[in-house]
Each structure stands twice: as structure tokens, then as C-alpha cells.
GROMACS .gro file of C-alpha atoms in nm:
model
  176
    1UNK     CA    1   0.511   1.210   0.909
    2UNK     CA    2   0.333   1.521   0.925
    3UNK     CA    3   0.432   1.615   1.264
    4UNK     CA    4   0.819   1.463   1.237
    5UNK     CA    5   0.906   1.483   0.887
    6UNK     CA    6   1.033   1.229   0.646
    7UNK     CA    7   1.337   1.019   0.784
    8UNK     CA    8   1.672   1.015   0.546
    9UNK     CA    9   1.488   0.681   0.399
   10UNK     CA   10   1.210   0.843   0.327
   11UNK     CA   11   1.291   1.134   0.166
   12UNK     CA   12   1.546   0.895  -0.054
   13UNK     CA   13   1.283   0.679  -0.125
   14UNK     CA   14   1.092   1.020  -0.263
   15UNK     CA   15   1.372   1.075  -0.466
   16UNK     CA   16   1.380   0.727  -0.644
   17UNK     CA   17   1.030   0.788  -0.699
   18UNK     CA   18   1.057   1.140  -0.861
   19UNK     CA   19   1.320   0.915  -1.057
   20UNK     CA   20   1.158   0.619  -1.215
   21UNK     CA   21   0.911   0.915  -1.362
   22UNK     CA   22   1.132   1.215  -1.431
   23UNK     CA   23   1.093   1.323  -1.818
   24UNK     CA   24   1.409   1.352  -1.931
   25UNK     CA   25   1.334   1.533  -2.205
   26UNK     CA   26   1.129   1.803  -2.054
   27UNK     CA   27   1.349   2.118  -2.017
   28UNK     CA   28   1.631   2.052  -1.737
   29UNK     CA   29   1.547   2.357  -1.507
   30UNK     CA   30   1.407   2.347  -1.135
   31UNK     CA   31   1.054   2.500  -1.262
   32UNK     CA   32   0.985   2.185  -1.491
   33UNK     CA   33   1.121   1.941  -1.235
   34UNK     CA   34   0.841   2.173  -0.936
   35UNK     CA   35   0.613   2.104  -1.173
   36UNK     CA   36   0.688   1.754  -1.269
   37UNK     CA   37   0.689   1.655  -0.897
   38UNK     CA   38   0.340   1.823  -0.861
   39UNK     CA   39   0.216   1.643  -1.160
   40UNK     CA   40   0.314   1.318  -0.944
   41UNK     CA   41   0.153   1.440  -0.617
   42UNK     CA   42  -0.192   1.507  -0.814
   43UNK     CA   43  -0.101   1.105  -0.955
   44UNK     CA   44  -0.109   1.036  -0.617
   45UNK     CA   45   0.273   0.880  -0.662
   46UNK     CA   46   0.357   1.132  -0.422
   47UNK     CA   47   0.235   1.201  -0.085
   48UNK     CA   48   0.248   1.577  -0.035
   49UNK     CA   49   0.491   1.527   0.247
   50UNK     CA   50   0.707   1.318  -0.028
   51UNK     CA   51   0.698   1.601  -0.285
   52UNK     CA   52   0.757   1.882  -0.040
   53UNK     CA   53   1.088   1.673   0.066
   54UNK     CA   54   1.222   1.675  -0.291
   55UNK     CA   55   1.526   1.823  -0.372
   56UNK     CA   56   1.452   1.980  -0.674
   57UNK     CA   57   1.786   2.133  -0.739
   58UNK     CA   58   1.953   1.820  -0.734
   59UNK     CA   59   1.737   1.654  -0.950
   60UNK     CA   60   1.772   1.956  -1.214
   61UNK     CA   61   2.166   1.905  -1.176
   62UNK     CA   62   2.114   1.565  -1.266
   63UNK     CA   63   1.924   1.683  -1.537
   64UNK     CA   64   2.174   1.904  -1.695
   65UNK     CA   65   2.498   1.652  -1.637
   66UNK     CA   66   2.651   1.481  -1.904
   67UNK     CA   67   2.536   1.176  -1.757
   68UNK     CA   68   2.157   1.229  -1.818
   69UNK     CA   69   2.276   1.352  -2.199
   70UNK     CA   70   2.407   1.017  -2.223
   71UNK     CA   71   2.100   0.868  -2.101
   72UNK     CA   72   1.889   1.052  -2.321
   73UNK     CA   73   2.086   0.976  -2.617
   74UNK     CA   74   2.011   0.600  -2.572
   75UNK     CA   75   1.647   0.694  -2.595
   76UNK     CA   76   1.445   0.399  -2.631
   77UNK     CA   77   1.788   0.197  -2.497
   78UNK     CA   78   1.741   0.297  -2.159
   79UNK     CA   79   1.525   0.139  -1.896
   80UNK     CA   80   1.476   0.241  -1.505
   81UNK     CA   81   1.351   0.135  -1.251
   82UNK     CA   82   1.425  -0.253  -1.396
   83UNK     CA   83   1.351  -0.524  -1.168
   84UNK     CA   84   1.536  -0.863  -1.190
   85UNK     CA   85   1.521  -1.233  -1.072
   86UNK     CA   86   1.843  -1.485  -1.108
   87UNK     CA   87   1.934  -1.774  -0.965
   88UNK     CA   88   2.315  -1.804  -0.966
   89UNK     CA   89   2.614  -2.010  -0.800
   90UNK     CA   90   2.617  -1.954  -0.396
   91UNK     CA   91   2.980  -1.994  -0.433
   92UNK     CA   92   3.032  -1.670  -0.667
   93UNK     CA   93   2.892  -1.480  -0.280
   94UNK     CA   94   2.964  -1.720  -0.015
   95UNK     CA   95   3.341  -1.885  -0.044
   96UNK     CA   96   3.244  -2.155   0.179
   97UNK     CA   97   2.889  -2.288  -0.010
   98UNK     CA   98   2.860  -2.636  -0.104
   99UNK     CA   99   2.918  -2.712  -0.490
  100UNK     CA  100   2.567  -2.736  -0.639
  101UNK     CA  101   2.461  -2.411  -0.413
  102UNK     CA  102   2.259  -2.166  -0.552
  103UNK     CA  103   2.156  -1.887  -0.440
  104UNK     CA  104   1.859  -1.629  -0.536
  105UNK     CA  105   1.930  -1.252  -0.703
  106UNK     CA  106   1.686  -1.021  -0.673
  107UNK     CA  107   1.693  -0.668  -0.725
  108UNK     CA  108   1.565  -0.324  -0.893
  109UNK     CA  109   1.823  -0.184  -1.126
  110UNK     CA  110   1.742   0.249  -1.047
  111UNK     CA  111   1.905   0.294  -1.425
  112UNK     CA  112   2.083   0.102  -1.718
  113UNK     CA  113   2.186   0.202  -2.115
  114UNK     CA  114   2.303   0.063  -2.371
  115UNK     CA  115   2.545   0.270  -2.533
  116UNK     CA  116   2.799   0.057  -2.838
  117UNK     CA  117   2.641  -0.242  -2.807
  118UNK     CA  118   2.765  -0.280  -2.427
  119UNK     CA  119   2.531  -0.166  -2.116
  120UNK     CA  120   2.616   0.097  -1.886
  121UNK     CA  121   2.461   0.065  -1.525
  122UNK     CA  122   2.369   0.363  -1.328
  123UNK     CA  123   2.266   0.337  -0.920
  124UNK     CA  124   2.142   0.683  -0.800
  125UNK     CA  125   2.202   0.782  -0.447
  126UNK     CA  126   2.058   1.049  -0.231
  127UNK     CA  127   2.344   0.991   0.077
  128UNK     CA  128   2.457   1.284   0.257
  129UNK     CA  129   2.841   1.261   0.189
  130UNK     CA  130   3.113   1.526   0.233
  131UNK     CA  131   3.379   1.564  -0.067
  132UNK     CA  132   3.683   1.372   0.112
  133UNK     CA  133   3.390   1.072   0.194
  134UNK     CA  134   3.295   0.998  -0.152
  135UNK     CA  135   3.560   0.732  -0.298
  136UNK     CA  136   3.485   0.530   0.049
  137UNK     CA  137   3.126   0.547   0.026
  138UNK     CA  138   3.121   0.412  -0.378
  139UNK     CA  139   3.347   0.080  -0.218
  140UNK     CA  140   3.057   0.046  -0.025
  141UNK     CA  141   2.837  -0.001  -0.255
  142UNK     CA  142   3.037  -0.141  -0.503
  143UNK     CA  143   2.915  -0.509  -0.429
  144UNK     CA  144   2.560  -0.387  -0.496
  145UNK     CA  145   2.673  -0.241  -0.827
  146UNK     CA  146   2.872  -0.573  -0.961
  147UNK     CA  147   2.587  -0.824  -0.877
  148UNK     CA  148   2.364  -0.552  -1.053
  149UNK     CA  149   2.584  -0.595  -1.331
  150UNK     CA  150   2.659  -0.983  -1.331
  151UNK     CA  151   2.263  -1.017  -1.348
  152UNK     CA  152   2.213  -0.733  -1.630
  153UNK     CA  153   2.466  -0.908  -1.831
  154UNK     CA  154   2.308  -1.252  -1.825
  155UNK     CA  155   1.920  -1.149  -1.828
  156UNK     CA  156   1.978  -0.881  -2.112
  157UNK     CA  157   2.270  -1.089  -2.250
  158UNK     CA  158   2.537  -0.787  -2.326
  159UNK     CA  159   2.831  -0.683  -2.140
  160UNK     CA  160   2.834  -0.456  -1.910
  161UNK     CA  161   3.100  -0.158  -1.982
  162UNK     CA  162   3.055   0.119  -1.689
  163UNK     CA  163   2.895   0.105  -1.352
  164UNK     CA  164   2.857   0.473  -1.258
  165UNK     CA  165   2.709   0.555  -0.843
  166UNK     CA  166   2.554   0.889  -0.929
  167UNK     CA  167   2.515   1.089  -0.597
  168UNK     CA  168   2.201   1.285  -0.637
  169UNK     CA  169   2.272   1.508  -0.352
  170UNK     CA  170   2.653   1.638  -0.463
  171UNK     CA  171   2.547   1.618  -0.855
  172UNK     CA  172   2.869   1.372  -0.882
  173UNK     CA  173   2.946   1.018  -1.010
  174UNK     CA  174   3.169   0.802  -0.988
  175UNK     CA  175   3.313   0.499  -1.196
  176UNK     CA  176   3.329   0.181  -1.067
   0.00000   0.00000   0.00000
């Protein structure tokens, strides 16, 4: 890594990390996010290759978008990083499974809310995606975003309102 670099996976996974331990409420300018990533490197939750490959701009555009004001306002309502385990009909994935077929969910939610007694699911992305690419790219992960959803909605037993695909990189979201 040292001599290469971090691949695109890397440096996304980097991201996710900086992420699951951002503090939200710290001031939302690129000097607190330096020095929260730094804070993480000392924690060893970074390597120093992983915090040099930070965007740190991106992550403070994050920080001032409406969306992270939303997820601040749910406070104590808002969970990342959530992983989940369900076991659910084959057939709702697979047309052609046998009745009876079940088949195993498991996943790490990056971001969900509750917001008016309904949840609100949030996947970031760090994808390197020109303007005119974005609508095509959110279809493509809209099947990770609904089974998100269908499990969020039975394991925390609310509806789920809004699946948003926030792309890190352009500071934009969309609905899905």
C-alpha cells in the first residue's frame, strides 16, 4: 500500500470508516473533520495510508447538507453502521425458488433515522460518477437499498419512508 496507494476499495472502505465515527456534532468544517480523522489514526482505526486517502472536503460537505441536519436532529434516533441478520422468503429474490425457500439477509446498514415515527435509510457512497451518470448508478444500487429496507422494517418494526444513496464524492443524494 505504501508503495501503490490505496485501490478505489480501499480508500472507500476509509471513508465508511471515517463514517461510522464522524461526530456529527463537532463543527462541520474541513479542520475538525483533519482533526477528527487524526484522532482515528492515533485510535489506530486508521492506518496512516487510510487517513491520508480521506477526502476531507467531501466529508465536510456531507457535514453541512441538509441531510446530516436531518440526521442530527434525530439525535439519539439515529444508528450507523447497523448490522442485520433475517431469514426471509427465497421467492421475494429468486422467482423460481421452491415454496418453503428461505433464504438468509445479511447486511450492514452505513445509516438509518427515524424521523415521524417512520425510518429513513441512508447508503453512503464514495463512487466516482459524472453528473449525467448519477440517476443510472442509484438503479444500481437500488436492490441493495430495498432489501436494506424490507429488513429495517421488520427487525426495528417501523416503516420505512425514504431511502436516500448519498454520494460522498459529488455531495449529492438521491431518493429512491
Amino acid at each position: 500500500q505504501k508503495e501503490r496507494g490505496l485501490t478505489a476499495a480501499e480508500r472507500g472502505t476509509a471513508m465508511h470508516a471515517v463514517m461510522q465515527y464522524l461526530d456529527f456534532a463537532r463543527p462541520a468544517d474541513e479542520q475538525s473533520v483533519r482533526e477528527q480523522v487524526m484522532q482515528l489514526r492515533e485510535r489506530r482505526l486508521l492506518t496512516p495510508e487510510q487517513a491520508r486517502a480521506v477526502d476531507a472536503a467531501a466529508l465536510t460537505r456531507f457535514l453541512q447538507s441538509p441531510l446530516c441536519a436531518r440526521i442530527r436532529a434525530a439525535g439519539e434516533r439515529a444508528r450507523r453502521e447497523y448490522r442485520f441478520s433475517l431469514l426471509e422468503s427465497a421467492a421475494r429474490f429468486v422467482p423460481e425458488a421452491s415454496a418453503g425457500d428461505e433464504i438468509l439477509l445479511q447486511g450492514v446498514v452505513d445509516c438509518f433515522f427515524e424521523e415521524d415515527g417512520a425510518l429513513v435509510v441512508v447508503d453512503f457512497k464514495t463512487d466516482r460518477i459524472a453528473p449525467d451518470a448519477l440517476a443510472e448508478r442509484a438503479e444500481h444500487y437500488r436492490p441493495q437499498l430495498e432489501a436494506y429496507s424490507l429488513a429495517l422494517a421488520q427487525v426495528i418494526g417501523k416503516p420505512v419512508k425514504e431511502k436516500i444513496l448519498y454520494f460522498l464524492r459529488r455531495g449529492e443524494q438521491i431518493i429512491l
